[in-house]
PDB file of C-alpha atoms in Angstrom:
ATOM      1  CA  MET P1274      -8.012 -11.039  18.084  1.00 66.00           C
ATOM      2  CA  LYS P1275      -5.578 -13.871  17.299  1.00 84.00           C
ATOM      3  CA  VAL P1276      -5.958 -13.260  13.558  1.00 85.00           C
ATOM      4  CA  PHE P1277      -5.312  -9.540  13.978  1.00 89.00           C
ATOM      5  CA  ARG P1278      -2.246 -10.214  16.129  1.00 89.00           C
ATOM      6  CA  HIS P1279      -0.924 -12.739  13.629  1.00 87.00           C
ATOM      7  CA  LEU P1280      -1.329 -10.367  10.680  1.00 91.00           C
ATOM      8  CA  THR P1281       0.242  -7.416  12.459  1.00 91.00           C
ATOM      9  CA  THR P1282       3.173  -9.254  14.019  1.00 91.00           C
ATOM     10  CA  THR P1283       4.115 -11.019  10.796  1.00 92.00           C
ATOM     11  CA  LEU P1284       3.187  -8.756   7.892  1.00 93.00           C
ATOM     12  CA  VAL P1285       3.787  -5.392   9.569  1.00 93.00           C
ATOM     13  CA  THR P1286       7.172  -6.581  10.787  1.00 93.00           C
ATOM     14  CA  PHE P1287       7.998  -7.968   7.355  1.00 95.00           C
ATOM     15  CA  SER P1288       6.911  -4.744   5.630  1.00 95.00           C
ATOM     16  CA  ALA P1289       8.970  -2.623   8.029  1.00 94.00           C
ATOM     17  CA  MET P1290      12.036  -4.770   7.358  1.00 95.00           C
ATOM     18  CA  VAL P1291      11.526  -4.460   3.601  1.00 95.00           C
ATOM     19  CA  ALA P1292      11.146  -0.680   3.898  1.00 95.00           C
ATOM     20  CA  ALA P1293      14.289  -0.362   6.020  1.00 94.00           C
ATOM     21  CA  SER P1294      16.264  -2.495   3.567  1.00 95.00           C
ATOM     22  CA  VAL P1295      15.028  -0.477   0.598  1.00 95.00           C
ATOM     23  CA  PHE P1296      15.928   2.781   2.346  1.00 94.00           C
ATOM     24  CA  ALA P1297      19.471   1.553   3.003  1.00 94.00           C
ATOM     25  CA  PHE P1298      19.751   0.485  -0.637  1.00 94.00           C
ATOM     26  CA  VAL P1299      18.449   3.872  -1.814  1.00 90.00           C
ATOM     27  CA  VAL P1300      21.051   5.728   0.266  1.00 90.00           C
ATOM     28  CA  VAL P1301      23.860   3.586  -1.146  1.00 91.00           C
ATOM     29  CA  VAL P1302      22.628   4.077  -4.717  1.00 88.00           C
ATOM     30  CA  THR P1303      22.381   7.834  -4.177  1.00 86.00           C
ATOM     31  CA  PHE P1304      26.010   8.039  -3.056  1.00 88.00           C
ATOM     32  CA  VAL P1305      27.093   5.891  -6.001  1.00 86.00           C
ATOM     33  CA  VAL P1306      25.217   8.161  -8.411  1.00 80.00           C
ATOM     34  CA  SER P1307      26.735  11.242  -6.785  1.00 81.00           C
ATOM     35  CA  ALA P1308      30.195   9.999  -7.773  1.00 78.00           C
ATOM     36  CA  PHE P1309      29.282  10.363 -11.448  1.00 78.00           C
ATOM     37  CA  ARG P1310      26.765  13.196 -11.553  1.00 73.00           C
ATOM     38  CA  GLY P1311      24.911  15.663  -9.368  1.00 72.00           C
ATOM     39  CA  VAL P1312      22.006  14.406  -7.275  1.00 71.00           C
ATOM     40  CA  GLU P1313      18.879  16.136  -8.548  1.00 72.00           C
ATOM     41  CA  ILE P1314      16.017  14.054  -7.193  1.00 77.00           C
ATOM     42  CA  SER P1315      15.019  12.358  -3.972  1.00 82.00           C
ATOM     43  CA  ALA P1316      15.372   8.618  -4.481  1.00 83.00           C
ATOM     44  CA  TRP P1317      13.262   7.980  -1.393  1.00 89.00           C
ATOM     45  CA  ASN P1318      10.482  10.088  -2.890  1.00 87.00           C
ATOM     46  CA  VAL P1319      10.494   7.834  -5.956  1.00 86.00           C
ATOM     47  CA  VAL P1320      10.196   4.788  -3.717  1.00 90.00           C
ATOM     48  CA  THR P1321       7.449   6.134  -1.470  1.00 90.00           C
ATOM     49  CA  SER P1322       5.344   7.773  -4.161  1.00 86.00           C
ATOM     50  CA  GLN P1323       5.667   5.192  -6.937  1.00 86.00           C
ATOM     51  CA  ILE P1324       6.862   1.810  -5.647  1.00 91.00           C
ATOM     52  CA  ALA P1325       5.571   1.565  -2.075  1.00 93.00           C
ATOM     53  CA  ARG P1326       1.912   1.801  -3.085  1.00 92.00           C
ATOM     54  CA  TRP P1327       2.267  -1.284  -5.295  1.00 94.00           C
ATOM     55  CA  PHE P1328       3.868  -3.132  -2.379  1.00 96.00           C
ATOM     56  CA  LEU P1329       0.874  -2.227  -0.204  1.00 96.00           C
ATOM     57  CA  LEU P1330      -1.425  -3.448  -2.978  1.00 96.00           C
ATOM     58  CA  TRP P1331       0.442  -6.760  -3.009  1.00 96.00           C
ATOM     59  CA  VAL P1332       0.101  -7.081   0.775  1.00 96.00           C
ATOM     60  CA  GLY P1333      -3.644  -6.597   0.428  1.00 95.00           C
ATOM     61  CA  VAL P1334      -3.802  -9.298  -2.241  1.00 96.00           C
ATOM     62  CA  TYR P1335      -1.704 -11.644  -0.096  1.00 96.00           C
ATOM     63  CA  VAL P1336      -3.938 -11.171   2.937  1.00 95.00           C
ATOM     64  CA  ILE P1337      -7.085 -12.302   1.121  1.00 94.00           C
ATOM     65  CA  HIS P1338      -5.660 -14.787  -1.356  1.00 91.00           C
ATOM     66  CA  ASN P1339      -3.234 -16.539   0.998  1.00 91.00           C
ATOM     67  CA  GLN P1340      -4.140 -15.810   4.600  1.00 92.00           C
ATOM     68  CA  LEU P1341      -7.942 -16.016   4.436  1.00 91.00           C
ATOM     69  CA  PRO P1342      -8.036 -19.674   3.296  1.00 89.00           C
ATOM     70  CA  ILE P1343      -5.522 -20.613   5.985  1.00 89.00           C
ATOM     71  CA  ALA P1344      -7.547 -18.871   8.684  1.00 88.00           C
ATOM     72  CA  VAL P1345     -10.785 -20.564   7.583  1.00 86.00           C
ATOM     73  CA  ALA P1346      -9.033 -23.942   7.459  1.00 85.00           C
ATOM     74  CA  HIS P1347      -8.017 -23.385  11.086  1.00 83.00           C
ATOM     75  CA  GLY P1348     -11.566 -22.744  12.212  1.00 82.00           C
ATOM     76  CA  ARG P1349     -11.823 -18.959  11.912  1.00 85.00           C
ATOM     77  CA  THR P1350     -14.902 -17.481  10.334  1.00 85.00           C
ATOM     78  CA  ARG P1351     -14.747 -15.190   7.316  1.00 87.00           C
ATOM     79  CA  ARG P1352     -16.296 -12.423   9.372  1.00 89.00           C
ATOM     80  CA  GLU P1353     -13.654 -12.765  12.089  1.00 90.00           C
ATOM     81  CA  PHE P1354     -10.888 -12.672   9.523  1.00 92.00           C
ATOM     82  CA  LEU P1355     -12.304  -9.684   7.640  1.00 92.00           C
ATOM     83  CA  VAL P1356     -12.648  -7.687  10.862  1.00 92.00           C
ATOM     84  CA  ALA P1357      -9.017  -8.464  11.674  1.00 93.00           C
ATOM     85  CA  ALA P1358      -7.871  -7.675   8.126  1.00 93.00           C
ATOM     86  CA  SER P1359      -9.667  -4.325   8.197  1.00 93.00           C
ATOM     87  CA  GLY P1360      -7.893  -3.310  11.390  1.00 94.00           C
ATOM     88  CA  PHE P1361      -4.613  -4.659  10.094  1.00 95.00           C
ATOM     89  CA  SER P1362      -4.801  -2.491   6.949  1.00 95.00           C
ATOM     90  CA  VAL P1363      -5.050   0.626   9.123  1.00 96.00           C
ATOM     91  CA  VAL P1364      -2.103  -0.387  11.304  1.00 96.00           C
ATOM     92  CA  LEU P1365       0.035  -1.300   8.298  1.00 96.00           C
ATOM     93  CA  ALA P1366      -0.716   1.980   6.512  1.00 96.00           C
ATOM     94  CA  LEU P1367       0.111   3.939   9.674  1.00 96.00           C
ATOM     95  CA  VAL P1368       3.423   2.146  10.224  1.00 96.00           C
ATOM     96  CA  MET P1369       4.459   2.504   6.593  1.00 96.00           C
ATOM     97  CA  ALA P1370       3.541   6.200   6.580  1.00 95.00           C
ATOM     98  CA  LEU P1371       5.673   6.766   9.681  1.00 96.00           C
ATOM     99  CA  ILE P1372       8.572   4.880   8.079  1.00 95.00           C
ATOM    100  CA  ALA P1373       8.195   6.959   4.922  1.00 94.00           C
ATOM    101  CA  TRP P1374       8.287  10.185   6.927  1.00 93.00           C
ATOM    102  CA  LEU P1375      11.269   9.007   9.004  1.00 94.00           C
ATOM    103  CA  GLY P1376      13.061   8.182   5.765  1.00 92.00           C
ATOM    104  CA  PHE P1377      12.430  11.687   4.468  1.00 91.00           C
ATOM    105  CA  ALA P1378      13.809  13.159   7.690  1.00 90.00           C
ATOM    106  CA  ILE P1379      17.002  11.099   7.468  1.00 91.00           C
ATOM    107  CA  GLU P1380      17.393  11.659   3.748  1.00 87.00           C
ATOM    108  CA  GLY P1381      16.820  15.381   4.207  1.00 85.00           C
ATOM    109  CA  GLY P1382      19.651  15.502   6.718  1.00 88.00           C
ATOM    110  CA  ILE P1383      21.960  13.667   4.321  1.00 87.00           C
ATOM    111  CA  TYR P1384      20.996  15.897   1.404  1.00 84.00           C
ATOM    112  CA  SER P1385      21.529  19.011   3.496  1.00 83.00           C
ATOM    113  CA  LEU P1386      24.940  17.787   4.640  1.00 84.00           C
ATOM    114  CA  MET P1387      25.998  16.951   1.080  1.00 82.00           C
ATOM    115  CA  ASP P1388      24.400  20.096  -0.394  1.00 79.00           C
ATOM    116  CA  TRP P1389      22.104  18.076  -2.668  1.00 79.00           C
ATOM    117  CA  ARG P1390      18.666  19.090  -3.839  1.00 74.00           C
ATOM    118  CA  ALA P1391      15.692  17.250  -2.315  1.00 69.00           C
ATOM    119  CA  ASP P1392      12.270  16.925  -3.931  1.00 68.00           C
ATOM    120  CA  GLU P1393       9.043  18.033  -2.328  1.00 73.00           C
ATOM    121  CA  HIS P1394       7.012  15.310  -0.699  1.00 78.00           C
ATOM    122  CA  GLY P1395       3.576  14.867   0.814  1.00 78.00           C
ATOM    123  CA  SER P1396       2.498  14.952   4.434  1.00 85.00           C
ATOM    124  CA  PRO P1397       2.410  11.855   6.664  1.00 87.00           C
ATOM    125  CA  TRP P1398      -1.389  11.998   6.447  1.00 89.00           C
ATOM    126  CA  ALA P1399      -1.201  11.892   2.637  1.00 88.00           C
ATOM    127  CA  TYR P1400       1.008   8.807   2.675  1.00 91.00           C
ATOM    128  CA  PHE P1401      -1.196   7.148   5.277  1.00 94.00           C
ATOM    129  CA  LEU P1402      -4.287   7.614   3.101  1.00 93.00           C
ATOM    130  CA  MET P1403      -2.512   6.426  -0.037  1.00 92.00           C
ATOM    131  CA  PHE P1404      -1.165   3.294   1.635  1.00 95.00           C
ATOM    132  CA  LEU P1405      -4.520   2.632   3.305  1.00 95.00           C
ATOM    133  CA  VAL P1406      -6.514   2.768   0.078  1.00 95.00           C
ATOM    134  CA  TRP P1407      -4.015   0.769  -1.980  1.00 96.00           C
ATOM    135  CA  CYS P1408      -3.918  -2.004   0.615  1.00 96.00           C
ATOM    136  CA  ALA P1409      -7.729  -2.122   0.780  1.00 96.00           C
ATOM    137  CA  VAL P1410      -7.995  -2.165  -3.019  1.00 96.00           C
ATOM    138  CA  GLY P1411      -5.527  -5.061  -3.093  1.00 96.00           C
ATOM    139  CA  MET P1412      -7.839  -6.993  -0.772  1.00 96.00           C
ATOM    140  CA  PHE P1413     -10.847  -6.022  -2.893  1.00 96.00           C
ATOM    141  CA  CYS P1414      -9.267  -7.173  -6.172  1.00 94.00           C
ATOM    142  CA  ALA P1415      -8.012 -10.408  -4.629  1.00 94.00           C
ATOM    143  CA  ALA P1416     -11.497 -11.189  -3.339  1.00 93.00           C
ATOM    144  CA  ALA P1417     -12.971 -10.455  -6.779  1.00 93.00           C
ATOM    145  CA  PHE P1418     -10.564 -12.787  -8.590  1.00 92.00           C
ATOM    146  CA  ASP P1419     -10.884 -15.526  -5.959  1.00 89.00           C
ATOM    147  CA  ARG P1420     -14.676 -15.315  -6.094  1.00 87.00           C
ATOM    148  CA  PHE P1421     -15.290 -14.789  -9.814  1.00 86.00           C
ATOM    149  CA  GLY P1422     -12.145 -16.204 -11.398  1.00 85.00           C
ATOM    150  CA  ALA P1423     -11.102 -14.536 -14.648  1.00 87.00           C
ATOM    151  CA  SER P1424     -14.221 -12.348 -14.476  1.00 85.00           C
ATOM    152  CA  GLY P1425     -12.551 -10.555 -11.585  1.00 85.00           C
ATOM    153  CA  VAL P1426     -10.775  -8.458 -14.217  1.00 90.00           C
ATOM    154  CA  PHE P1427     -13.997  -6.476 -14.626  1.00 89.00           C
ATOM    155  CA  TRP P1428     -13.577  -5.206 -11.063  1.00 89.00           C
ATOM    156  CA  VAL P1429     -10.060  -3.912 -11.697  1.00 90.00           C
ATOM    157  CA  PRO P1430     -11.312  -0.581 -13.178  1.00 89.00           C
ATOM    158  CA  VAL P1431     -13.267  -0.058  -9.970  1.00 90.00           C
ATOM    159  CA  GLY P1432     -10.112  -0.525  -7.947  1.00 90.00           C
ATOM    160  CA  LEU P1433      -8.189   1.793 -10.251  1.00 87.00           C
ATOM    161  CA  ALA P1434     -10.830   4.486  -9.849  1.00 85.00           C
ATOM    162  CA  LEU P1435     -10.560   4.188  -6.067  1.00 89.00           C
ATOM    163  CA  VAL P1436      -6.764   4.572  -5.926  1.00 88.00           C
ATOM    164  CA  VAL P1437      -6.495   7.477  -8.381  1.00 82.00           C
ATOM    165  CA  VAL P1438      -7.683  10.093  -5.915  1.00 80.00           C
ATOM    166  CA  THR P1439      -4.949   9.192  -3.401  1.00 82.00           C
ATOM    167  CA  THR P1440      -2.221  10.399  -5.755  1.00 77.00           C
ATOM    168  CA  ALA P1441      -3.463  13.993  -5.713  1.00 72.00           C
ATOM    169  CA  GLY P1442      -1.703  15.018  -2.501  1.00 69.00           C
ATOM    170  CA  ILE P1443       1.722  13.475  -3.113  1.00 75.00           C
ATOM    171  CA  PRO P1444       4.248  15.051  -5.484  1.00 68.00           C
ATOM    172  CA  GLY P1445       5.624  12.579  -7.975  1.00 61.00           C
ATOM    173  CA  SER P1446       2.800  10.051  -7.612  1.00 60.00           C
ATOM    174  CA  GLY P1447       0.402  11.292 -10.273  1.00 58.00           C
ATOM    175  CA  ASN P1448       1.253   8.796 -13.008  1.00 52.00           C
ATOM    176  CA  LEU P1449      -0.699   5.565 -13.288  1.00 51.00           C
ATOM    177  CA  PRO P1450      -1.210   3.235 -16.254  1.00 50.00           C
ATOM    178  CA  PHE P1451      -3.468   4.998 -18.775  1.00 49.00           C
ATOM    179  CA  ILE P1452      -3.870   7.923 -16.371  1.00 51.00           C
ATOM    180  CA  ARG P1453      -1.171  10.555 -16.704  1.00 50.00           C
ATOM    181  CA  ASN P1454      -0.563  13.558 -14.457  1.00 48.00           C
ATOM    182  CA  VAL P1455      -3.653  13.429 -12.270  1.00 51.00           C
ATOM    183  CA  PRO P1456      -4.592  17.088 -11.748  1.00 46.00           C
ATOM    184  CA  VAL P1457      -5.093  18.482  -8.282  1.00 49.00           C
ATOM    185  CA  LEU P1458      -8.548  19.942  -8.784  1.00 50.00           C
ATOM    186  CA  LEU P1459     -10.175  18.896  -5.545  1.00 52.00           C
ATOM    187  CA  GLY P1460      -8.259  21.046  -3.080  1.00 56.00           C
ATOM    188  CA  SER P1461      -8.425  19.489   0.368  1.00 61.00           C
ATOM    189  CA  GLY P1462     -11.412  17.437  -0.779  1.00 66.00           C
ATOM    190  CA  TRP P1463      -9.141  14.606  -1.869  1.00 70.00           C
ATOM    191  CA  HIS P1464      -8.625  13.697   1.794  1.00 77.00           C
ATOM    192  CA  ALA P1465     -12.316  12.982   2.276  1.00 83.00           C
ATOM    193  CA  LEU P1466     -12.527  11.159  -1.046  1.00 85.00           C
ATOM    194  CA  SER P1467      -9.585   8.960  -0.032  1.00 87.00           C
ATOM    195  CA  VAL P1468     -11.406   7.969   3.152  1.00 91.00           C
ATOM    196  CA  VAL P1469     -14.537   7.239   1.107  1.00 92.00           C
ATOM    197  CA  ALA P1470     -12.447   5.199  -1.350  1.00 92.00           C
ATOM    198  CA  PHE P1471     -11.070   3.132   1.537  1.00 94.00           C
ATOM    199  CA  LEU P1472     -14.544   2.469   2.913  1.00 94.00           C
ATOM    200  CA  ILE P1473     -15.858   1.478  -0.524  1.00 95.00           C
ATOM    201  CA  ALA P1474     -12.943  -0.918  -1.115  1.00 95.00           C
ATOM    202  CA  LEU P1475     -13.418  -2.403   2.338  1.00 93.00           C
ATOM    203  CA  ALA P1476     -17.178  -2.782   1.882  1.00 94.00           C
ATOM    204  CA  GLY P1477     -16.632  -4.394  -1.520  1.00 93.00           C
ATOM    205  CA  THR P1478     -14.184  -6.854   0.011  1.00 94.00           C
ATOM    206  CA  TRP P1479     -16.687  -7.790   2.710  1.00 92.00           C
ATOM    207  CA  VAL P1480     -19.553  -8.246   0.257  1.00 91.00           C
ATOM    208  CA  ILE P1481     -17.514 -10.445  -2.078  1.00 91.00           C
ATOM    209  CA  ALA P1482     -15.490 -12.428   0.464  1.00 88.00           C
ATOM    210  CA  ARG P1483     -18.088 -13.130   3.123  1.00 82.00           C
ATOM    211  CA  ASP P1484     -19.462 -16.178   1.292  1.00 77.00           C
ATOM    212  CA  MET P1485     -16.918 -16.892  -1.430  1.00 76.00           C
ATOM    213  CA  PRO P1486     -15.724 -20.503  -1.759  1.00 72.00           C
ATOM    214  CA  ILE P1487     -12.468 -21.253  -0.015  1.00 73.00           C
ATOM    215  CA  ARG P1488      -9.922 -23.388  -1.804  1.00 65.00           C
ATOM    216  CA  VAL P1489      -7.237 -24.496   0.609  1.00 56.00           C
ATOM    217  CA  ARG P1490      -4.006 -25.035  -1.317  1.00 53.00           C
ATOM    218  CA  THR P1491      -2.085 -28.164  -0.418  1.00 49.00           C
ATOM    219  CA  THR P1492       1.548 -28.956  -1.075  1.00 42.00           C
TER     220      THR P1492
END
């Protein structure tokens, strides 16, 4: 419980502050751009569909690579930490999805007031699933590299395969390295596949991290 509380109070708060700062920056940039040309896209949609997922991936990596060794060094078991990290990933994805949707609501009001055109965007559920899977895949990849060293690169394609499906329900998010314009061929089935992808990433993290060697970094 203490590990879960620590992760949520620190990393969720930090992520929310980053998101709020980025939103304020995006609004300022949009007004600056409007002074020189017409506003034709939603800057917040670019952030939420393209940039935010990589931030969630980084958080997942940070949780396993940085926080797990610290927790073990302070007497917590790997199992205790992984349970807490699993719950944390759900809370973080939920909070970030709500922030994304709130940003769209505020931006939509601004665009309407200024008579600008706003892009389409996904549902809160779509953003929640995308953030959830990307965070879990970050934990999975971090565990693979920490456990297997450079050989962890062979697990990266697995992670990439897991995150691809989450882009199907969000306009503007279909482009990934080496994978262009992911087609929406699954209908509503991508929701279920996203949940399955999350569970696979989480299970992979547990299998790899439950007995991996811990190297406590000293300063």
